[in-house]
Short mmCIF file of C-alpha atoms in Angstrom, two decimals:
data_model
loop_
_atom_site.label_atom_id
_atom_site.label_comp_id
_atom_site.label_asym_id
_atom_site.label_seq_id
_atom_site.Cartn_x
_atom_site.Cartn_y
_atom_site.Cartn_z
CA MET A 1101 -1.40 -5.72 35.35
CA THR A 1102 -0.50 -3.37 32.39
CA MET A 1103 3.11 -2.61 32.23
CA ASP A 1104 3.85 1.43 32.85
CA ILE A 1105 6.31 1.43 30.56
CA ARG A 1106 9.03 3.80 31.55
CA THR A 1107 12.20 2.61 29.23
CA VAL A 1108 12.15 2.85 25.19
CA GLY A 1109 14.45 1.22 22.99
CA VAL A 1110 14.57 2.19 19.15
CA VAL A 1111 16.13 0.29 17.16
CA GLY A 1112 17.20 2.24 13.63
CA ALA A 1113 18.28 5.78 14.08
CA GLY A 1114 16.41 6.63 10.27
CA GLN A 1115 13.76 9.28 10.08
CA MET A 1116 11.32 7.08 11.34
CA GLY A 1117 13.62 6.53 14.93
CA ASN A 1118 14.80 9.55 15.69
CA GLY A 1119 11.39 10.80 15.48
CA ILE A 1120 10.03 8.10 17.57
CA ALA A 1121 12.99 9.00 19.87
CA HIS A 1122 12.31 12.50 19.74
CA VAL A 1123 8.31 12.69 20.68
CA CYS A 1124 9.26 9.86 23.82
CA ALA A 1125 12.16 12.50 25.17
CA VAL A 1126 9.52 14.93 25.21
CA ALA A 1127 6.67 12.71 26.95
CA GLY A 1128 9.77 12.49 29.97
CA LEU A 1129 10.08 8.59 29.05
CA ASP A 1130 14.45 7.76 28.77
CA VAL A 1131 15.10 6.60 25.74
CA ARG A 1132 18.08 4.27 24.34
CA LEU A 1133 18.63 4.62 20.78
CA ASN A 1134 20.70 1.96 18.22
CA ASP A 1135 21.71 1.72 14.94
CA ILE A 1136 24.43 -0.35 13.17
CA SER A 1137 26.20 2.94 11.89
CA GLU A 1138 27.76 5.19 14.67
CA GLU A 1139 27.57 8.04 11.89
CA LYS A 1140 23.49 7.61 11.55
CA LEU A 1141 23.31 7.78 15.63
CA ASN A 1142 24.88 11.26 15.50
CA GLN A 1143 23.01 12.46 12.78
CA ALA A 1144 20.05 11.14 14.49
CA LEU A 1145 21.01 12.81 17.59
CA ALA A 1146 21.95 16.61 15.57
CA THR A 1147 18.25 16.24 13.66
CA ILE A 1148 16.72 15.33 17.28
CA ASP A 1149 18.45 18.51 18.87
CA GLY A 1150 17.74 20.90 15.78
CA ASN A 1151 13.82 20.00 15.48
CA LEU A 1152 13.73 20.12 19.33
CA ALA A 1153 15.69 23.86 19.02
CA ARG A 1154 12.26 24.64 16.33
CA GLN A 1155 9.96 23.56 18.70
CA VAL A 1156 11.53 25.89 21.26
CA SER A 1157 11.30 28.69 18.71
CA ARG A 1158 7.92 28.09 17.63
CA GLY A 1159 6.59 28.10 21.57
CA GLY A 1160 5.66 25.05 21.61
CA ILE A 1161 8.39 23.89 24.46
CA SER A 1162 11.13 25.41 26.55
CA ASP A 1163 14.58 25.47 26.17
CA GLU A 1164 14.69 23.72 29.60
CA GLU A 1165 12.61 21.05 28.02
CA ARG A 1166 14.80 20.37 24.99
CA ARG A 1167 17.67 20.06 27.37
CA ARG A 1168 16.15 17.82 29.88
CA ALA A 1169 14.66 15.89 27.08
CA MET A 1170 18.21 15.52 24.77
CA ALA A 1171 19.33 14.45 28.68
CA ARG A 1172 17.34 11.44 28.18
CA ILE A 1173 18.03 10.42 24.74
CA VAL A 1174 21.51 8.00 24.69
CA ALA A 1175 23.11 6.50 21.95
CA VAL A 1176 23.59 2.30 22.71
CA LYS A 1177 25.36 0.85 19.73
CA SER A 1178 24.44 -2.95 20.42
CA TYR A 1179 21.31 -4.54 21.21
CA GLU A 1180 22.90 -5.20 24.71
CA GLY A 1181 22.35 -1.60 25.12
CA LEU A 1182 18.21 -1.82 25.43
CA GLY A 1183 18.36 -4.74 28.31
CA ASP A 1184 16.79 -2.14 30.46
CA CYS A 1185 13.95 -1.31 28.33
CA ASP A 1186 10.57 -1.47 29.04
CA LEU A 1187 8.96 -1.89 25.17
CA VAL A 1188 11.92 -1.65 22.35
CA ILE A 1189 10.70 -0.40 19.13
CA GLU A 1190 11.79 -2.17 15.89
CA ALA A 1191 12.15 0.68 13.78
CA ALA A 1192 14.72 -0.48 10.69
CA THR A 1193 13.94 -0.13 6.73
CA GLU A 1194 10.69 -1.82 5.56
CA ASN A 1195 12.36 -5.40 4.51
CA GLU A 1196 10.69 -8.54 6.46
CA GLU A 1197 13.97 -10.21 6.43
CA ILE A 1198 16.17 -7.70 7.96
CA LYS A 1199 13.13 -7.17 10.44
CA ARG A 1200 13.09 -10.63 11.16
CA LYS A 1201 16.98 -11.18 11.89
CA ILE A 1202 16.44 -7.88 14.42
CA LEU A 1203 13.84 -9.21 16.28
CA VAL A 1204 15.76 -13.00 16.45
CA GLU A 1205 18.61 -11.28 17.06
CA LEU A 1206 17.22 -9.08 20.54
CA CYS A 1207 15.07 -11.85 22.25
CA PRO A 1208 17.79 -13.22 24.10
CA LEU A 1209 19.60 -9.86 25.07
CA VAL A 1210 16.41 -7.94 26.11
CA ARG A 1211 14.25 -8.46 29.45
CA PRO A 1212 12.07 -11.78 29.15
CA ASP A 1213 9.07 -9.55 30.22
CA ALA A 1214 9.88 -6.30 28.15
CA ILE A 1215 7.30 -6.08 24.98
CA LEU A 1216 8.94 -5.68 21.52
CA SER A 1217 7.29 -3.80 18.85
CA THR A 1218 7.96 -3.20 15.06
CA ASN A 1219 7.00 0.04 13.53
CA THR A 1220 5.56 -1.84 9.95
CA SER A 1221 3.99 0.48 7.74
CA SER A 1222 2.48 -3.31 5.89
CA ILE A 1223 4.17 -6.01 7.28
CA SER A 1224 1.70 -8.77 8.84
CA ILE A 1225 2.66 -8.44 12.74
CA THR A 1226 1.74 -12.13 13.72
CA ARG A 1227 4.92 -13.16 10.93
CA LEU A 1228 7.12 -10.73 12.59
CA ALA A 1229 6.30 -11.66 15.99
CA ALA A 1230 6.45 -15.66 14.88
CA ALA A 1231 9.94 -14.86 15.06
CA THR A 1232 10.53 -13.81 18.49
CA ASP A 1233 10.18 -15.79 21.54
CA ARG A 1234 7.07 -13.77 23.04
CA PRO A 1235 4.43 -13.51 20.24
CA GLU A 1236 1.94 -12.58 23.19
CA ARG A 1237 4.30 -9.55 24.39
CA PHE A 1238 4.57 -8.62 20.48
CA ILE A 1239 2.33 -5.76 18.73
CA GLY A 1240 2.70 -3.23 15.73
CA ILE A 1241 3.08 0.72 16.94
CA HIS A 1242 2.67 2.23 14.01
CA PHE A 1243 4.23 5.86 13.79
CA MET A 1244 3.47 8.12 10.99
CA ASN A 1245 5.92 10.83 9.37
CA PRO A 1246 7.12 13.16 10.48
CA VAL A 1247 6.37 11.50 13.93
CA PRO A 1248 6.86 14.64 15.82
CA ILE A 1249 3.98 16.68 13.80
CA MET A 1250 1.60 13.67 12.84
CA GLN A 1251 -0.58 13.28 15.88
CA LEU A 1252 -2.15 9.38 14.38
CA VAL A 1253 -0.36 6.18 15.69
CA GLU A 1254 -1.21 3.01 14.30
CA LEU A 1255 -2.17 -0.10 16.96
CA ILE A 1256 -2.21 -3.59 15.12
CA ARG A 1257 -2.47 -6.68 17.32
CA GLY A 1258 -0.77 -10.52 15.79
CA ILE A 1259 -2.62 -13.27 16.24
CA ALA A 1260 -1.24 -13.93 19.76
CA THR A 1261 -0.88 -10.17 21.53
CA GLU A 1262 -2.12 -10.46 24.73
CA ASP A 1263 -4.54 -7.70 26.12
CA ALA A 1264 -2.42 -6.50 28.84
CA THR A 1265 0.19 -5.61 25.79
CA PHE A 1266 -2.45 -3.79 23.59
CA GLU A 1267 -3.56 -1.92 26.48
CA ALA A 1268 0.04 -1.30 27.86
CA ALA A 1269 1.03 -0.03 24.22
CA ARG A 1270 -2.36 2.11 24.50
CA GLY A 1271 -1.23 3.42 27.48
CA PHE A 1272 2.32 4.03 26.02
CA THR A 1273 0.75 6.36 23.09
CA GLY A 1274 -1.20 8.02 25.12
CA LYS A 1275 2.00 9.57 27.47
CA LEU A 1276 3.52 10.85 24.05
CA HIS A 1277 -0.30 12.69 23.37
CA LYS A 1278 -0.69 10.36 20.55
CA THR A 1279 -4.64 9.28 19.02
CA THR A 1280 -4.29 5.92 18.01
CA THR A 1281 -6.23 3.81 15.97
CA VAL A 1282 -6.97 -0.20 15.77
CA SER A 1283 -6.50 -1.57 13.03
CA GLU A 1284 -6.55 -5.84 11.92
CA ASP A 1285 -3.19 -7.23 10.83
CA PHE A 1286 -4.45 -6.93 7.17
CA PRO A 1287 -1.22 -5.65 4.95
CA ALA A 1288 -0.84 -1.98 4.88
CA PHE A 1289 -3.60 -1.66 7.86
CA ILE A 1290 -5.07 1.01 7.10
CA VAL A 1291 -3.59 4.54 6.83
CA ASN A 1292 -1.71 2.61 3.92
CA ARG A 1293 -4.08 0.26 2.10
CA ILE A 1294 -6.00 3.31 1.09
CA LEU A 1295 -3.14 5.90 0.76
CA LEU A 1296 -0.53 4.27 -1.03
CA PRO A 1297 -3.24 2.99 -3.77
CA MET A 1298 -4.17 6.27 -4.25
CA ILE A 1299 -0.24 7.37 -4.53
CA ASN A 1300 0.11 4.25 -7.32
CA GLU A 1301 -2.84 5.41 -9.01
CA ALA A 1302 -1.21 9.00 -9.72
CA ILE A 1303 2.22 7.91 -10.82
CA TYR A 1304 -0.31 5.35 -13.32
CA VAL A 1305 -2.08 9.15 -14.30
CA LEU A 1306 1.73 10.18 -15.11
CA TYR A 1307 2.65 6.94 -16.42
CA GLU A 1308 -0.18 6.94 -19.16
CA GLY A 1309 0.61 10.42 -19.75
CA VAL A 1310 -2.70 11.84 -18.42
CA GLY A 1311 -0.83 14.47 -17.17
CA SER A 1312 2.34 15.94 -16.12
CA VAL A 1313 4.07 15.75 -12.59
CA GLU A 1314 3.01 19.27 -11.76
CA SER A 1315 -0.55 18.73 -12.87
CA ILE A 1316 -1.20 16.02 -10.97
CA ASP A 1317 -0.09 17.63 -7.71
CA THR A 1318 -1.75 20.63 -8.14
CA ALA A 1319 -4.86 19.27 -9.55
CA MET A 1320 -5.16 17.31 -5.94
CA ARG A 1321 -3.96 19.82 -4.37
CA LEU A 1322 -6.62 22.24 -5.40
CA GLY A 1323 -9.26 20.17 -6.61
CA ALA A 1324 -9.04 17.80 -3.84
CA ASN A 1325 -7.74 20.06 -0.86
CA HIS A 1326 -4.83 17.57 0.03
CA PRO A 1327 -2.03 19.43 1.66
CA MET A 1328 0.66 17.45 -0.84
CA GLY A 1329 0.17 16.30 -3.69
CA PRO A 1330 0.84 13.04 -4.57
CA LEU A 1331 3.88 12.38 -6.34
CA GLN A 1332 4.83 15.26 -3.80
CA LEU A 1333 4.20 13.17 -0.68
CA ALA A 1334 5.68 10.02 -2.57
CA ASP A 1335 9.39 11.48 -2.85
CA PHE A 1336 8.41 12.48 0.94
CA ILE A 1337 7.68 8.98 2.10
CA GLY A 1338 10.19 7.92 -0.18
CA LEU A 1339 9.62 5.87 -3.79
CA ASP A 1340 11.71 2.85 -2.22
CA ILE A 1341 9.02 2.43 0.54
CA CYS A 1342 5.92 3.10 -1.93
CA LEU A 1343 7.04 0.57 -3.59
CA SER A 1344 7.66 -2.05 -0.91
CA VAL A 1345 4.09 -1.85 0.22
CA MET A 1346 2.59 -2.07 -3.02
CA GLN A 1347 4.05 -5.34 -2.86
CA VAL A 1348 3.16 -5.98 0.08
CA LEU A 1349 -0.20 -5.43 -0.93
CA HIS A 1350 -0.20 -7.35 -4.00
CA ASP A 1351 1.48 -10.50 -2.72
CA GLY A 1352 -1.16 -10.25 0.55
CA LEU A 1353 -3.96 -9.67 -1.06
CA ALA A 1354 -3.18 -11.28 -5.17
CA ASP A 1355 -5.45 -8.54 -6.59
CA THR A 1356 -4.50 -7.14 -9.31
CA LYS A 1357 -5.67 -3.57 -8.62
CA TYR A 1358 -2.67 -3.35 -5.84
CA ARG A 1359 -0.02 -3.71 -9.01
CA PRO A 1360 2.68 -1.64 -8.34
CA CYS A 1361 3.66 1.10 -11.73
CA PRO A 1362 6.15 -0.16 -14.07
CA LEU A 1363 7.09 3.71 -13.67
CA LEU A 1364 7.28 3.49 -9.75
CA VAL A 1365 9.59 0.18 -10.50
CA LYS A 1366 11.85 2.07 -12.66
CA TYR A 1367 12.51 5.45 -10.40
CA VAL A 1368 13.50 2.71 -7.34
CA GLU A 1369 15.49 0.66 -10.30
CA ALA A 1370 17.48 4.09 -11.46
CA GLY A 1371 18.13 5.25 -7.36
CA TRP A 1372 15.61 7.64 -7.83
CA LEU A 1373 13.53 7.48 -4.38
CA GLY A 1374 12.98 11.45 -3.87
CA ARG A 1375 14.19 13.83 -1.30
CA LYS A 1376 16.79 11.28 0.59
CA THR A 1377 17.92 10.90 -2.70
CA LYS A 1378 18.08 14.57 -4.27
CA ARG A 1379 15.67 13.14 -7.05
CA GLY A 1380 12.33 11.75 -7.90
CA PHE A 1381 9.41 12.68 -9.33
CA TYR A 1382 11.18 16.14 -8.22
CA ASP A 1383 14.58 16.89 -8.62
CA TYR A 1384 15.83 18.48 -5.30
CA ARG A 1385 19.33 19.62 -6.39
CA GLY A 1386 18.82 23.36 -6.73
CA GLU A 1387 17.10 25.81 -4.53
CA HIS A 1388 13.80 25.15 -5.81
CA PRO A 1389 12.06 20.87 -6.57
CA VAL A 1390 12.00 20.86 -10.33
CA PRO A 1391 9.45 17.99 -11.83
CA THR A 1392 11.29 15.22 -12.93
CA ARG A 1393 8.64 14.59 -15.99
#
């Protein structure tokens, strides 16, 4: 029988983790939100409350629904607090070593029948599953950012993922009123296999002096009808994440067309990671973003 997921654990209270917790709580699921930092947990709860309030102001949900959703989210400071979850989603930083360490530590502390999953945007599901004691009950559930707004979720099976696990994950995303697409377990899956090389190419266009930040983003917004320019989007995603995905593609597919642009590497080395550090291809420290090149 397919598991009916009612209680969800989320490891990592950053932008993706708090977004996942948000949509799960609105859908009526109980949520256990975990992070190594109590400060990040408090910030995440404040962010979720603020985002829910915006939904109320726009007529998406009622204020009573907002209060009920917040009441369903419990912050837990250790993995022991995830012991009663039906599904645990790892949503930590896009670093395979960190993710594997989390999964190894989680396994003895969650129910043997619980499903484990990862929100990775690029890393092999099969390799991550091999770090667990239940590869048949492990699956990739890749939400798009920002989670409360974006409709799509990619489901990615590892080589050992059982049908019951896949169906439970698909039923879970259905409860969230998300649309699913199914990807094979190849580097960066579908969305980022297409999106990140485009962003990387836009950075090469900047690097080679073909166009400025502003001209590149304007060209793609107005010439290709993109809602956001590729360099603006890179800042929104985080340049460290963009670099990580490109490195996974380059290493995993052994093709020079996926070589990260040296300018992207330089920005990450400088700590200019985009919106989250106030500087990337735009400088966000003033009233309005200003191109940095």
